[in-house]
mmCIF file of C-alpha atoms and ligand atoms in Angstrom:
data_model
loop_
_atom_site.group_PDB
_atom_site.id
_atom_site.type_symbol
_atom_site.label_atom_id
_atom_site.label_comp_id
_atom_site.label_asym_id
_atom_site.label_seq_id
_atom_site.Cartn_x
_atom_site.Cartn_y
_atom_site.Cartn_z
ATOM 1 C CA MET A 1 241.941 81.942 93.078
ATOM 2 C CA SER A 2 243.412 78.748 94.340
ATOM 3 C CA VAL A 3 241.898 75.385 93.668
ATOM 4 C CA GLY A 4 242.273 73.145 96.690
ATOM 5 C CA LEU A 5 239.187 70.949 96.162
ATOM 6 C CA LEU A 6 238.941 69.799 92.669
ATOM 7 C CA ALA A 7 235.652 68.419 91.318
ATOM 8 C CA MET A 8 236.422 68.507 87.663
ATOM 9 C CA LEU A 9 235.683 66.043 85.034
ATOM 10 C CA LEU A 10 238.276 64.928 82.488
ATOM 11 C CA VAL A 11 237.604 63.199 79.211
ATOM 12 C CA VAL A 12 240.625 61.112 79.129
ATOM 13 C CA GLY A 13 240.146 58.459 76.610
ATOM 14 C CA THR A 14 237.849 55.876 75.090
ATOM 15 C CA SER A 15 236.968 52.401 75.981
ATOM 16 C CA PRO A 16 238.645 49.496 74.274
ATOM 17 C CA ALA A 17 237.870 48.485 70.667
ATOM 18 C CA VAL A 18 234.669 46.634 69.896
ATOM 19 C CA GLU A 19 233.409 45.413 66.554
ATOM 20 C CA ASP A 20 231.879 48.393 64.796
ATOM 21 C CA GLN A 21 230.576 48.124 61.257
ATOM 22 C CA GLY A 22 230.072 51.211 59.268
ATOM 23 C CA ALA A 23 232.320 53.438 61.392
ATOM 24 C CA GLY A 24 235.223 53.491 58.924
ATOM 25 C CA ASN A 25 237.049 56.802 57.906
ATOM 26 C CA LEU A 26 235.682 58.652 60.910
ATOM 27 C CA GLU A 27 238.032 61.333 61.944
ATOM 28 C CA ARG A 28 238.055 63.094 65.233
ATOM 29 C CA PHE A 29 237.617 66.864 65.479
ATOM 30 C CA GLU A 30 237.775 69.224 68.444
ATOM 31 C CA PHE A 31 236.381 72.702 68.808
ATOM 32 C CA ARG A 32 236.350 75.108 71.672
ATOM 33 C CA GLU A 33 234.639 78.377 72.509
ATOM 34 C CA THR A 34 233.840 80.329 75.550
ATOM 35 C CA HIS A 35 230.143 80.957 76.602
ATOM 36 C CA MET A 36 228.293 81.395 79.773
ATOM 37 C CA GLY A 37 231.697 82.193 81.470
ATOM 38 C CA SER A 38 233.000 78.689 80.736
ATOM 39 C CA GLU A 39 234.868 77.074 77.976
ATOM 40 C CA PHE A 40 232.610 74.674 75.992
ATOM 41 C CA LYS A 41 234.369 71.924 74.038
ATOM 42 C CA LEU A 42 233.039 69.792 71.227
ATOM 43 C CA LEU A 43 234.435 66.455 70.256
ATOM 44 C CA ILE A 44 233.044 65.198 67.091
ATOM 45 C CA TYR A 45 233.603 61.984 64.916
ATOM 46 C CA CYS A 46 232.855 62.671 61.307
ATOM 47 C CA THR A 47 234.011 61.773 57.886
ATOM 48 C CA ASP A 48 234.326 65.319 56.692
ATOM 49 C CA ARG A 49 236.118 68.362 58.146
ATOM 50 C CA GLU A 50 233.658 70.789 56.402
ATOM 51 C CA LEU A 51 230.601 69.100 57.996
ATOM 52 C CA ALA A 52 232.264 68.930 61.403
ATOM 53 C CA SER A 53 233.108 72.591 61.412
ATOM 54 C CA SER A 54 229.788 73.775 60.162
ATOM 55 C CA ALA A 55 227.883 71.647 62.716
ATOM 56 C CA ALA A 56 230.231 72.895 65.532
ATOM 57 C CA ARG A 57 229.569 76.504 64.438
ATOM 58 C CA SER A 58 225.714 75.849 64.588
ATOM 59 C CA ALA A 59 226.240 74.188 68.019
ATOM 60 C CA PHE A 60 228.116 77.079 69.401
ATOM 61 C CA ALA A 61 225.444 79.527 67.927
ATOM 62 C CA ARG A 62 222.911 77.480 69.844
ATOM 63 C CA ILE A 63 224.868 77.913 73.089
ATOM 64 C CA ALA A 64 225.381 81.526 72.411
ATOM 65 C CA PHE A 65 221.631 82.040 71.949
ATOM 66 C CA LEU A 66 220.800 80.278 75.091
ATOM 67 C CA ASP A 67 223.426 82.426 77.023
ATOM 68 C CA ALA A 68 221.669 85.567 75.625
ATOM 69 C CA THR A 69 218.286 84.100 76.853
ATOM 70 C CA LEU A 70 219.261 82.743 80.309
ATOM 71 C CA SER A 71 222.117 84.843 81.491
ATOM 72 C CA ASP A 72 221.721 86.708 84.818
ATOM 73 C CA TYR A 73 224.717 88.753 84.119
ATOM 74 C CA LYS A 74 223.485 90.297 80.819
ATOM 75 C CA PRO A 75 220.868 92.959 81.618
ATOM 76 C CA ASP A 76 218.988 92.516 78.291
ATOM 77 C CA SER A 77 218.656 88.733 78.523
ATOM 78 C CA GLU A 78 215.099 87.372 78.265
ATOM 79 C CA LEU A 79 215.585 86.093 81.885
ATOM 80 C CA MET A 80 216.658 89.455 83.260
ATOM 81 C CA ARG A 81 213.850 91.253 81.406
ATOM 82 C CA LEU A 82 211.400 88.697 82.958
ATOM 83 C CA SER A 83 212.915 89.320 86.369
ATOM 84 C CA ASP A 84 212.476 93.105 85.886
ATOM 85 C CA GLN A 85 208.742 92.502 85.678
ATOM 86 C CA ALA A 86 208.377 90.631 89.039
ATOM 87 C CA GLY A 87 205.204 91.577 90.754
ATOM 88 C CA GLY A 88 203.395 92.299 87.526
ATOM 89 C CA PRO A 89 201.378 90.255 85.204
ATOM 90 C CA ALA A 90 202.179 86.880 83.470
ATOM 91 C CA VAL A 91 204.754 87.281 80.694
ATOM 92 C CA PRO A 92 204.859 85.226 77.558
ATOM 93 C CA VAL A 93 208.285 83.698 77.156
ATOM 94 C CA SER A 94 210.414 81.742 74.717
ATOM 95 C CA PRO A 95 210.017 77.881 74.691
ATOM 96 C CA GLU A 96 213.730 77.555 75.922
ATOM 97 C CA LEU A 97 213.171 79.807 78.841
ATOM 98 C CA PHE A 98 209.808 78.068 79.610
ATOM 99 C CA GLU A 99 211.421 74.702 79.484
ATOM 100 C CA VAL A 100 214.430 75.584 81.768
ATOM 101 C CA LEU A 101 212.175 77.225 84.329
ATOM 102 C CA ALA A 102 209.659 74.284 84.181
ATOM 103 C CA ARG A 103 212.564 71.721 84.774
ATOM 104 C CA ALA A 104 213.996 73.967 87.547
ATOM 105 C CA ARG A 105 210.744 74.414 89.269
ATOM 106 C CA SER A 106 209.891 70.715 89.177
ATOM 107 C CA LEU A 107 213.214 69.974 90.845
ATOM 108 C CA SER A 108 212.434 72.542 93.611
ATOM 109 C CA GLU A 109 209.191 70.802 94.222
ATOM 110 C CA ARG A 110 211.008 67.521 94.529
ATOM 111 C CA THR A 111 213.699 68.882 96.848
ATOM 112 C CA ASP A 112 211.525 70.951 98.879
ATOM 113 C CA GLY A 113 213.273 74.119 97.703
ATOM 114 C CA ALA A 114 216.919 72.929 98.060
ATOM 115 C CA PHE A 115 217.100 73.740 94.280
ATOM 116 C CA GLU A 116 215.942 77.372 94.063
ATOM 117 C CA PRO A 117 215.724 79.170 90.710
ATOM 118 C CA THR A 118 214.660 82.382 92.394
ATOM 119 C CA ILE A 119 217.866 82.391 94.712
ATOM 120 C CA ASN A 120 219.303 85.403 92.598
ATOM 121 C CA PRO A 121 218.898 88.154 95.219
ATOM 122 C CA VAL A 122 220.992 86.055 97.646
ATOM 123 C CA VAL A 123 223.448 84.940 94.967
ATOM 124 C CA LYS A 124 224.190 88.590 94.189
ATOM 125 C CA LEU A 125 225.101 89.259 97.715
ATOM 126 C CA TRP A 126 227.621 86.407 97.667
ATOM 127 C CA ARG A 127 229.063 87.695 94.407
ATOM 128 C CA ARG A 128 229.703 90.979 95.998
ATOM 129 C CA ALA A 129 231.166 89.160 99.112
ATOM 130 C CA ARG A 130 233.641 87.379 96.801
ATOM 131 C CA ARG A 131 234.695 90.721 95.352
ATOM 132 C CA ASN A 132 234.987 92.466 98.599
ATOM 133 C CA ARG A 133 236.035 89.534 100.818
ATOM 134 C CA GLU A 134 233.402 90.469 103.241
ATOM 135 C CA LEU A 135 230.509 88.545 104.426
ATOM 136 C CA PRO A 136 226.979 89.737 103.544
ATOM 137 C CA ARG A 137 225.449 91.396 106.522
ATOM 138 C CA PRO A 138 222.654 89.334 108.262
ATOM 139 C CA SER A 139 220.161 92.257 107.609
ATOM 140 C CA GLN A 140 221.005 92.092 103.851
ATOM 141 C CA LEU A 141 220.683 88.384 103.719
ATOM 142 C CA LYS A 142 217.214 88.606 105.428
ATOM 143 C CA GLU A 143 216.023 91.123 103.059
ATOM 144 C CA ALA A 144 217.238 89.217 100.064
ATOM 145 C CA LEU A 145 215.765 85.801 101.467
ATOM 146 C CA GLU A 146 212.360 87.505 101.644
ATOM 147 C CA ARG A 147 212.446 87.944 97.921
ATOM 148 C CA VAL A 148 213.106 84.295 97.258
ATOM 149 C CA GLY A 149 210.663 81.473 96.898
ATOM 150 C CA TRP A 150 210.022 79.132 93.970
ATOM 151 C CA ARG A 151 206.350 78.564 94.872
ATOM 152 C CA ASP A 152 205.806 82.188 93.666
ATOM 153 C CA LEU A 153 207.247 81.316 90.323
ATOM 154 C CA VAL A 154 203.994 80.607 88.540
ATOM 155 C CA LEU A 155 204.252 78.746 85.174
ATOM 156 C CA ASN A 156 201.434 78.471 82.766
ATOM 157 C CA ALA A 157 202.274 75.710 80.318
ATOM 158 C CA GLU A 158 199.196 76.270 78.056
ATOM 159 C CA ALA A 159 199.831 79.884 77.626
ATOM 160 C CA GLN A 160 203.630 79.625 77.871
ATOM 161 C CA THR A 161 203.624 82.408 80.405
ATOM 162 C CA VAL A 162 205.738 83.034 83.511
ATOM 163 C CA ARG A 163 204.840 85.194 86.477
ATOM 164 C CA LEU A 164 206.929 86.231 89.350
ATOM 165 C CA ALA A 165 204.323 86.795 91.888
ATOM 166 C CA ARG A 166 206.121 89.112 94.366
ATOM 167 C CA PRO A 167 207.921 92.366 93.534
ATOM 168 C CA GLY A 168 211.653 92.042 93.876
ATOM 169 C CA MET A 169 211.896 88.405 93.019
ATOM 170 C CA ARG A 170 214.749 87.470 90.616
ATOM 171 C CA LEU A 171 215.635 84.369 88.656
ATOM 172 C CA ASP A 172 218.882 82.459 88.541
ATOM 173 C CA VAL A 173 219.259 79.395 86.450
ATOM 174 C CA GLY A 174 223.072 79.133 86.855
ATOM 175 C CA GLY A 175 222.584 75.687 88.417
ATOM 176 C CA ILE A 176 220.951 74.199 85.303
ATOM 177 C CA ALA A 177 221.772 76.310 82.397
ATOM 178 C CA LYS A 178 225.095 74.825 81.358
ATOM 179 C CA GLY A 179 223.585 71.298 81.280
ATOM 180 C CA TYR A 180 220.706 72.498 79.300
ATOM 181 C CA ALA A 181 222.950 74.219 76.822
ATOM 182 C CA SER A 182 225.098 71.272 76.439
ATOM 183 C CA ASP A 183 222.069 69.082 75.728
ATOM 184 C CA ALA A 184 220.850 71.622 73.162
ATOM 185 C CA ALA A 185 224.294 71.737 71.417
ATOM 186 C CA LEU A 186 224.410 67.881 71.218
ATOM 187 C CA GLU A 187 221.030 67.929 69.678
ATOM 188 C CA VAL A 188 222.205 70.439 67.027
ATOM 189 C CA LEU A 189 225.160 68.119 66.190
ATOM 190 C CA ARG A 190 222.682 65.179 65.919
ATOM 191 C CA GLU A 191 220.389 67.212 63.522
ATOM 192 C CA ALA A 192 223.508 67.832 61.451
ATOM 193 C CA GLY A 193 224.044 64.107 61.077
ATOM 194 C CA ILE A 194 226.726 63.655 63.682
ATOM 195 C CA SER A 195 225.832 60.740 66.022
ATOM 196 C CA ARG A 196 229.284 60.380 67.809
ATOM 197 C CA ALA A 197 229.885 63.550 69.780
ATOM 198 C CA LEU A 198 230.578 64.847 73.199
ATOM 199 C CA VAL A 199 229.888 68.367 74.467
ATOM 200 C CA ALA A 200 231.550 69.602 77.616
ATOM 201 C CA GLY A 201 230.705 72.940 79.281
ATOM 202 C CA ALA A 202 233.288 72.803 82.034
ATOM 203 C CA GLY A 203 231.948 70.459 84.610
ATOM 204 C CA ASP A 204 228.850 69.522 82.536
ATOM 205 C CA ILE A 205 229.424 66.827 79.895
ATOM 206 C CA VAL A 206 226.916 65.239 77.493
ATOM 207 C CA ALA A 207 227.718 62.478 75.058
ATOM 208 C CA SER A 208 225.972 60.722 72.296
ATOM 209 C CA GLU A 209 227.331 57.499 70.741
ATOM 210 C CA PRO A 210 230.790 56.568 71.547
ATOM 211 C CA PRO A 211 233.901 56.973 69.301
ATOM 212 C CA PRO A 212 234.149 54.443 66.586
ATOM 213 C CA GLY A 213 235.015 50.985 67.640
ATOM 214 C CA ARG A 214 234.622 51.827 71.371
ATOM 215 C CA SER A 215 231.991 51.156 73.910
ATOM 216 C CA GLY A 216 232.006 54.444 75.689
ATOM 217 C CA TRP A 217 233.578 57.843 76.350
ATOM 218 C CA ILE A 218 235.870 57.693 79.236
ATOM 219 C CA VAL A 219 235.435 60.591 81.675
ATOM 220 C CA GLY A 220 237.740 60.990 84.573
ATOM 221 C CA ILE A 221 236.514 62.265 87.879
ATOM 222 C CA ALA A 222 239.423 64.196 89.468
ATOM 223 C CA SER A 223 240.297 63.370 93.009
ATOM 224 C CA LEU A 224 239.800 65.926 95.748
ATOM 225 C CA ASP A 225 243.505 66.411 95.951
ATOM 226 C CA ALA A 226 244.520 68.775 93.204
ATOM 227 C CA GLU A 227 247.929 67.061 92.620
ATOM 228 C CA GLU A 228 246.423 63.554 92.271
ATOM 229 C CA GLY A 229 244.466 63.939 89.055
ATOM 230 C CA ALA A 230 241.584 61.554 88.119
ATOM 231 C CA THR A 231 241.134 58.487 90.353
ATOM 232 C CA ARG A 232 237.868 57.257 89.014
ATOM 233 C CA PHE A 233 236.970 56.742 85.480
ATOM 234 C CA LEU A 234 233.487 56.466 83.980
ATOM 235 C CA SER A 235 232.432 54.924 80.662
ATOM 236 C CA LEU A 236 229.570 56.708 79.262
ATOM 237 C CA ARG A 237 227.279 56.457 76.049
ATOM 238 C CA CYS A 238 224.177 58.536 75.449
ATOM 239 C CA GLN A 239 224.497 59.846 78.855
ATOM 240 C CA ALA A 240 225.516 63.051 80.814
ATOM 241 C CA VAL A 241 227.653 63.654 83.843
ATOM 242 C CA SER A 242 228.024 66.803 86.065
ATOM 243 C CA THR A 243 230.014 67.795 89.137
ATOM 244 C CA SER A 244 229.312 70.494 91.468
ATOM 245 C CA GLY A 245 231.354 71.593 94.349
ATOM 246 C CA ASP A 246 233.224 74.734 95.601
ATOM 247 C CA THR A 247 236.031 74.002 93.110
ATOM 248 C CA GLU A 248 236.177 77.313 91.111
ATOM 249 C CA ARG A 249 233.949 79.809 92.709
ATOM 250 C CA PHE A 250 234.075 80.427 96.487
ATOM 251 C CA VAL A 251 235.165 82.893 98.991
ATOM 252 C CA GLU A 252 237.203 82.505 102.181
ATOM 253 C CA ILE A 253 236.518 84.852 104.985
ATOM 254 C CA ASP A 254 237.945 84.385 108.474
ATOM 255 C CA GLY A 255 239.137 80.896 107.538
ATOM 256 C CA VAL A 256 235.742 79.700 106.489
ATOM 257 C CA ARG A 257 235.214 78.792 102.722
ATOM 258 C CA TYR A 258 231.802 79.667 101.401
ATOM 259 C CA SER A 259 230.734 77.978 98.007
ATOM 260 C CA HIS A 260 228.882 79.771 95.218
ATOM 261 C CA ILE A 261 226.064 77.336 95.897
ATOM 262 C CA VAL A 262 223.807 78.798 98.519
ATOM 263 C CA ASP A 263 221.541 76.893 101.015
ATOM 264 C CA PRO A 264 218.153 78.638 100.477
ATOM 265 C CA ARG A 265 217.245 77.823 104.042
ATOM 266 C CA THR A 266 219.862 79.961 105.479
ATOM 267 C CA GLY A 267 220.940 82.217 102.613
ATOM 268 C CA LEU A 268 224.521 81.127 103.402
ATOM 269 C CA GLY A 269 227.118 79.824 100.884
ATOM 270 C CA LEU A 270 227.747 76.114 101.504
ATOM 271 C CA THR A 271 230.593 75.509 103.983
ATOM 272 C CA ASP A 272 230.705 71.666 103.856
ATOM 273 C CA ARG A 273 233.359 70.871 101.362
ATOM 274 C CA SER A 274 232.193 68.304 98.989
ATOM 275 C CA SER A 275 232.263 67.278 95.448
ATOM 276 C CA VAL A 276 229.072 65.762 93.828
ATOM 277 C CA THR A 277 229.185 63.772 90.599
ATOM 278 C CA VAL A 278 225.873 62.921 88.989
ATOM 279 C CA VAL A 279 225.367 60.724 85.890
ATOM 280 C CA ALA A 280 222.031 61.071 84.164
ATOM 281 C CA PRO A 281 220.217 60.558 80.887
ATOM 282 C CA ASP A 282 220.710 64.200 79.875
ATOM 283 C CA GLY A 283 222.703 67.179 81.028
ATOM 284 C CA THR A 284 219.835 69.253 82.293
ATOM 285 C CA THR A 285 219.139 66.552 84.816
ATOM 286 C CA SER A 286 222.794 65.873 85.771
ATOM 287 C CA ASP A 287 223.604 69.610 86.166
ATOM 288 C CA SER A 288 220.617 70.571 88.356
ATOM 289 C CA LEU A 289 220.672 67.391 90.388
ATOM 290 C CA ALA A 290 224.350 67.900 91.203
ATOM 291 C CA THR A 291 223.687 71.392 92.556
ATOM 292 C CA ALA A 292 220.609 70.155 94.517
ATOM 293 C CA ILE A 293 222.481 67.138 96.057
ATOM 294 C CA SER A 294 225.332 69.613 97.089
ATOM 295 C CA VAL A 295 222.684 71.549 99.053
ATOM 296 C CA LEU A 296 220.923 68.479 100.482
ATOM 297 C CA GLY A 297 224.116 66.730 101.710
ATOM 298 C CA PRO A 298 224.999 63.034 101.399
ATOM 299 C CA GLU A 299 222.124 61.309 103.197
ATOM 300 C CA THR A 300 219.123 63.037 101.640
ATOM 301 C CA GLY A 301 221.102 63.659 98.391
ATOM 302 C CA LEU A 302 221.758 60.056 97.791
ATOM 303 C CA GLU A 303 218.078 59.210 98.418
ATOM 304 C CA LEU A 304 217.083 61.615 95.874
ATOM 305 C CA ALA A 305 219.601 60.165 93.379
ATOM 306 C CA GLU A 306 218.436 56.622 94.088
ATOM 307 C CA GLN A 307 214.757 57.689 93.452
ATOM 308 C CA THR A 308 215.530 59.228 90.062
ATOM 309 C CA GLU A 309 215.370 57.155 86.970
ATOM 310 C CA GLY A 310 218.504 56.630 85.128
ATOM 311 C CA VAL A 311 220.575 58.613 87.768
ATOM 312 C CA GLU A 312 223.641 57.564 89.771
ATOM 313 C CA ALA A 313 225.684 59.738 92.040
ATOM 314 C CA LEU A 314 228.889 59.898 93.899
ATOM 315 C CA ILE A 315 229.354 62.216 96.745
ATOM 316 C CA VAL A 316 232.846 62.917 98.264
ATOM 317 C CA THR A 317 232.901 65.116 101.503
ATOM 318 C CA VAL A 318 235.964 66.313 103.185
ATOM 319 C CA GLY A 319 236.005 65.167 106.786
ATOM 320 C CA ASP A 320 238.715 65.868 109.389
ATOM 321 C CA GLY A 321 241.327 63.915 111.034
ATOM 322 C CA GLN A 322 241.775 60.132 110.176
ATOM 323 C CA ASN A 323 238.870 59.894 107.684
ATOM 324 C CA ARG A 324 239.870 62.532 105.351
ATOM 325 C CA TYR A 325 237.082 61.828 102.856
ATOM 326 C CA ARG A 326 233.691 60.427 103.180
ATOM 327 C CA VAL A 327 232.435 58.649 100.087
ATOM 328 C CA ASP A 328 228.831 57.914 99.321
ATOM 329 C CA GLN A 329 227.554 56.495 96.175
ATOM 330 C CA THR A 330 224.284 55.106 94.765
ATOM 331 C CA SER A 331 223.977 51.314 94.258
ATOM 332 C CA GLY A 332 224.501 51.476 90.495
ATOM 333 C CA PHE A 333 227.411 53.949 90.419
ATOM 334 C CA GLU A 334 230.115 51.275 90.515
ATOM 335 C CA ALA A 335 228.721 49.668 87.387
ATOM 336 C CA LEU A 336 229.488 52.841 85.494
ATOM 337 C CA LEU A 337 233.193 52.762 86.229
ATOM 338 C CA ALA A 338 235.419 51.927 83.250
ATOM 339 C CA ARG A 339 237.602 48.761 83.722
ATOM 340 C CA PRO A 340 241.358 49.579 84.284
ATOM 341 C CA LEU A 341 242.208 48.627 80.588
ATOM 342 C CA GLU A 342 239.768 51.191 79.402
ATOM 343 C CA GLN A 343 241.569 53.968 81.261
ATOM 344 C CA GLU A 344 244.611 53.836 78.907
ATOM 345 C CA GLU A 345 245.136 55.855 75.749
ATOM 346 C CA PRO A 346 244.482 59.371 77.173
ATOM 347 C CA VAL A 347 243.441 61.556 74.338
ATOM 348 C CA THR A 348 242.602 64.810 76.003
ATOM 349 C CA SER A 349 241.649 66.347 79.197
ATOM 350 C CA LEU A 350 238.765 68.525 80.099
ATOM 351 C CA GLY A 351 237.464 70.690 82.910
ATOM 352 C CA PRO A 352 238.348 73.991 84.660
ATOM 353 C CA PRO A 353 241.968 74.913 84.258
ATOM 354 C CA GLU A 354 244.051 74.169 87.242
ATOM 355 C CA SER A 355 245.447 77.230 88.873
HETATM 356 P P1 ADP B 1 228.946 75.374 88.312
HETATM 357 O O1 ADP B 1 228.344 76.694 87.827
HETATM 358 O O2 ADP B 1 230.170 75.484 89.101
HETATM 359 O O3 ADP B 1 228.806 74.276 87.474
HETATM 360 P P2 ADP B 1 226.486 74.685 89.638
HETATM 361 O O4 ADP B 1 225.977 73.949 88.539
HETATM 362 O O5 ADP B 1 226.338 73.909 91.018
HETATM 363 O O6 ADP B 1 227.983 75.031 89.537
HETATM 364 O O7 ADP B 1 225.668 75.958 89.719
HETATM 365 C C1 ADP B 1 226.052 76.952 90.720
HETATM 366 C C2 ADP B 1 225.198 78.227 90.463
HETATM 367 O O8 ADP B 1 223.761 77.835 90.701
HETATM 368 C C3 ADP B 1 225.354 79.413 91.282
HETATM 369 O O9 ADP B 1 226.462 80.173 90.685
HETATM 370 C C4 ADP B 1 224.177 80.129 91.260
HETATM 371 O O10 ADP B 1 223.855 80.885 90.011
HETATM 372 C C5 ADP B 1 223.147 78.989 91.302
HETATM 373 N N1 ADP B 1 222.752 78.586 92.571
HETATM 374 C C6 ADP B 1 223.345 78.750 93.765
HETATM 375 N N2 ADP B 1 222.629 78.165 94.798
HETATM 376 C C7 ADP B 1 221.614 77.493 94.197
HETATM 377 C C8 ADP B 1 220.555 76.723 94.744
HETATM 378 N N3 ADP B 1 220.316 76.504 96.031
HETATM 379 N N4 ADP B 1 219.587 76.230 93.798
HETATM 380 C C9 ADP B 1 219.704 76.524 92.491
HETATM 381 N N5 ADP B 1 220.786 77.254 91.962
HETATM 382 C C10 ADP B 1 221.598 77.800 92.734
HETATM 383 MG MG1 MG B 2 224.607 72.479 88.582
#
């Protein structure tokens, strides 16, 4: 699959040295494993290799557990078993599944359903479309859309139960799960005593304190031109950043490119080519907001970002003719950019492989 429109994030370095007492003898360790269909990478500063690798093992185990809980590919995941009971009574669920669904549903409410955690019947049609290179039939889309609707996802916080009120409904937390898993992995590292770390699940990155002697983790936002590489660099500490776009998963049929993000109003994969980057206090927020803003488009999307505490966003949309790209950003986005000096000393790169 070709990558024309790049929306990937790259960790390219660290910001310049600052006075940092008590950070002596810290070494940098790096670990990678594949979960949730993506490569997760952990960058850890720690005095001790043994501690770093045992903490990394625990963090990956946590991600693997969340994959087994939240996957909509694994038929026996807790999420799938819950979907199988749609139309039935309320079902007690794990705290993790409850929290993800609660976060997802509250974003649905805020976005009037642009973020839609019950979109799975439609997403499944588009997965088949990608395999067969054939658009879903309108009748199929109509039937699938009738089974979608976050208002019928009924959560009871006290009882920790979930009910899918209509038969045939199915959950899909693909737009929030990687950010949630990255947050959880960072928390595991923190509990193991590691305060300077970064977790990257492909386009979802969360960071705790910066590397020793530095003021932030430098994360590059790749340009929309595949050849160009990163053109903007963020300096982040105790923050998360996510990108959404049609970078990796899309299908092109009759010259139209459909994203794996679906507009719940139409059931169609997004065709506006854009890349949305969201910085937030945590990865659950940045991941889900990036997906939601992709659906909402630059005007409404930017408004939503401006109204959300601790959130900044950059939206790059491909136009035609003279103005190839339209760039929209929140008022505070510029302040997150690293100064040119900070962009030196590349240490690594992150993000989906270029193909
Ligand atoms: P990526 O997986 O590339 O990081 P996103 O975080 O934007 O991308 O998530 C895309 C996934 O979210 C889709 O594969 C699908 O599972 C799910 N999804 C698609 N459309 C929506 C939507 N409107 N609201 C919520 N989730 C969606
Ligand atoms: Mg997302």
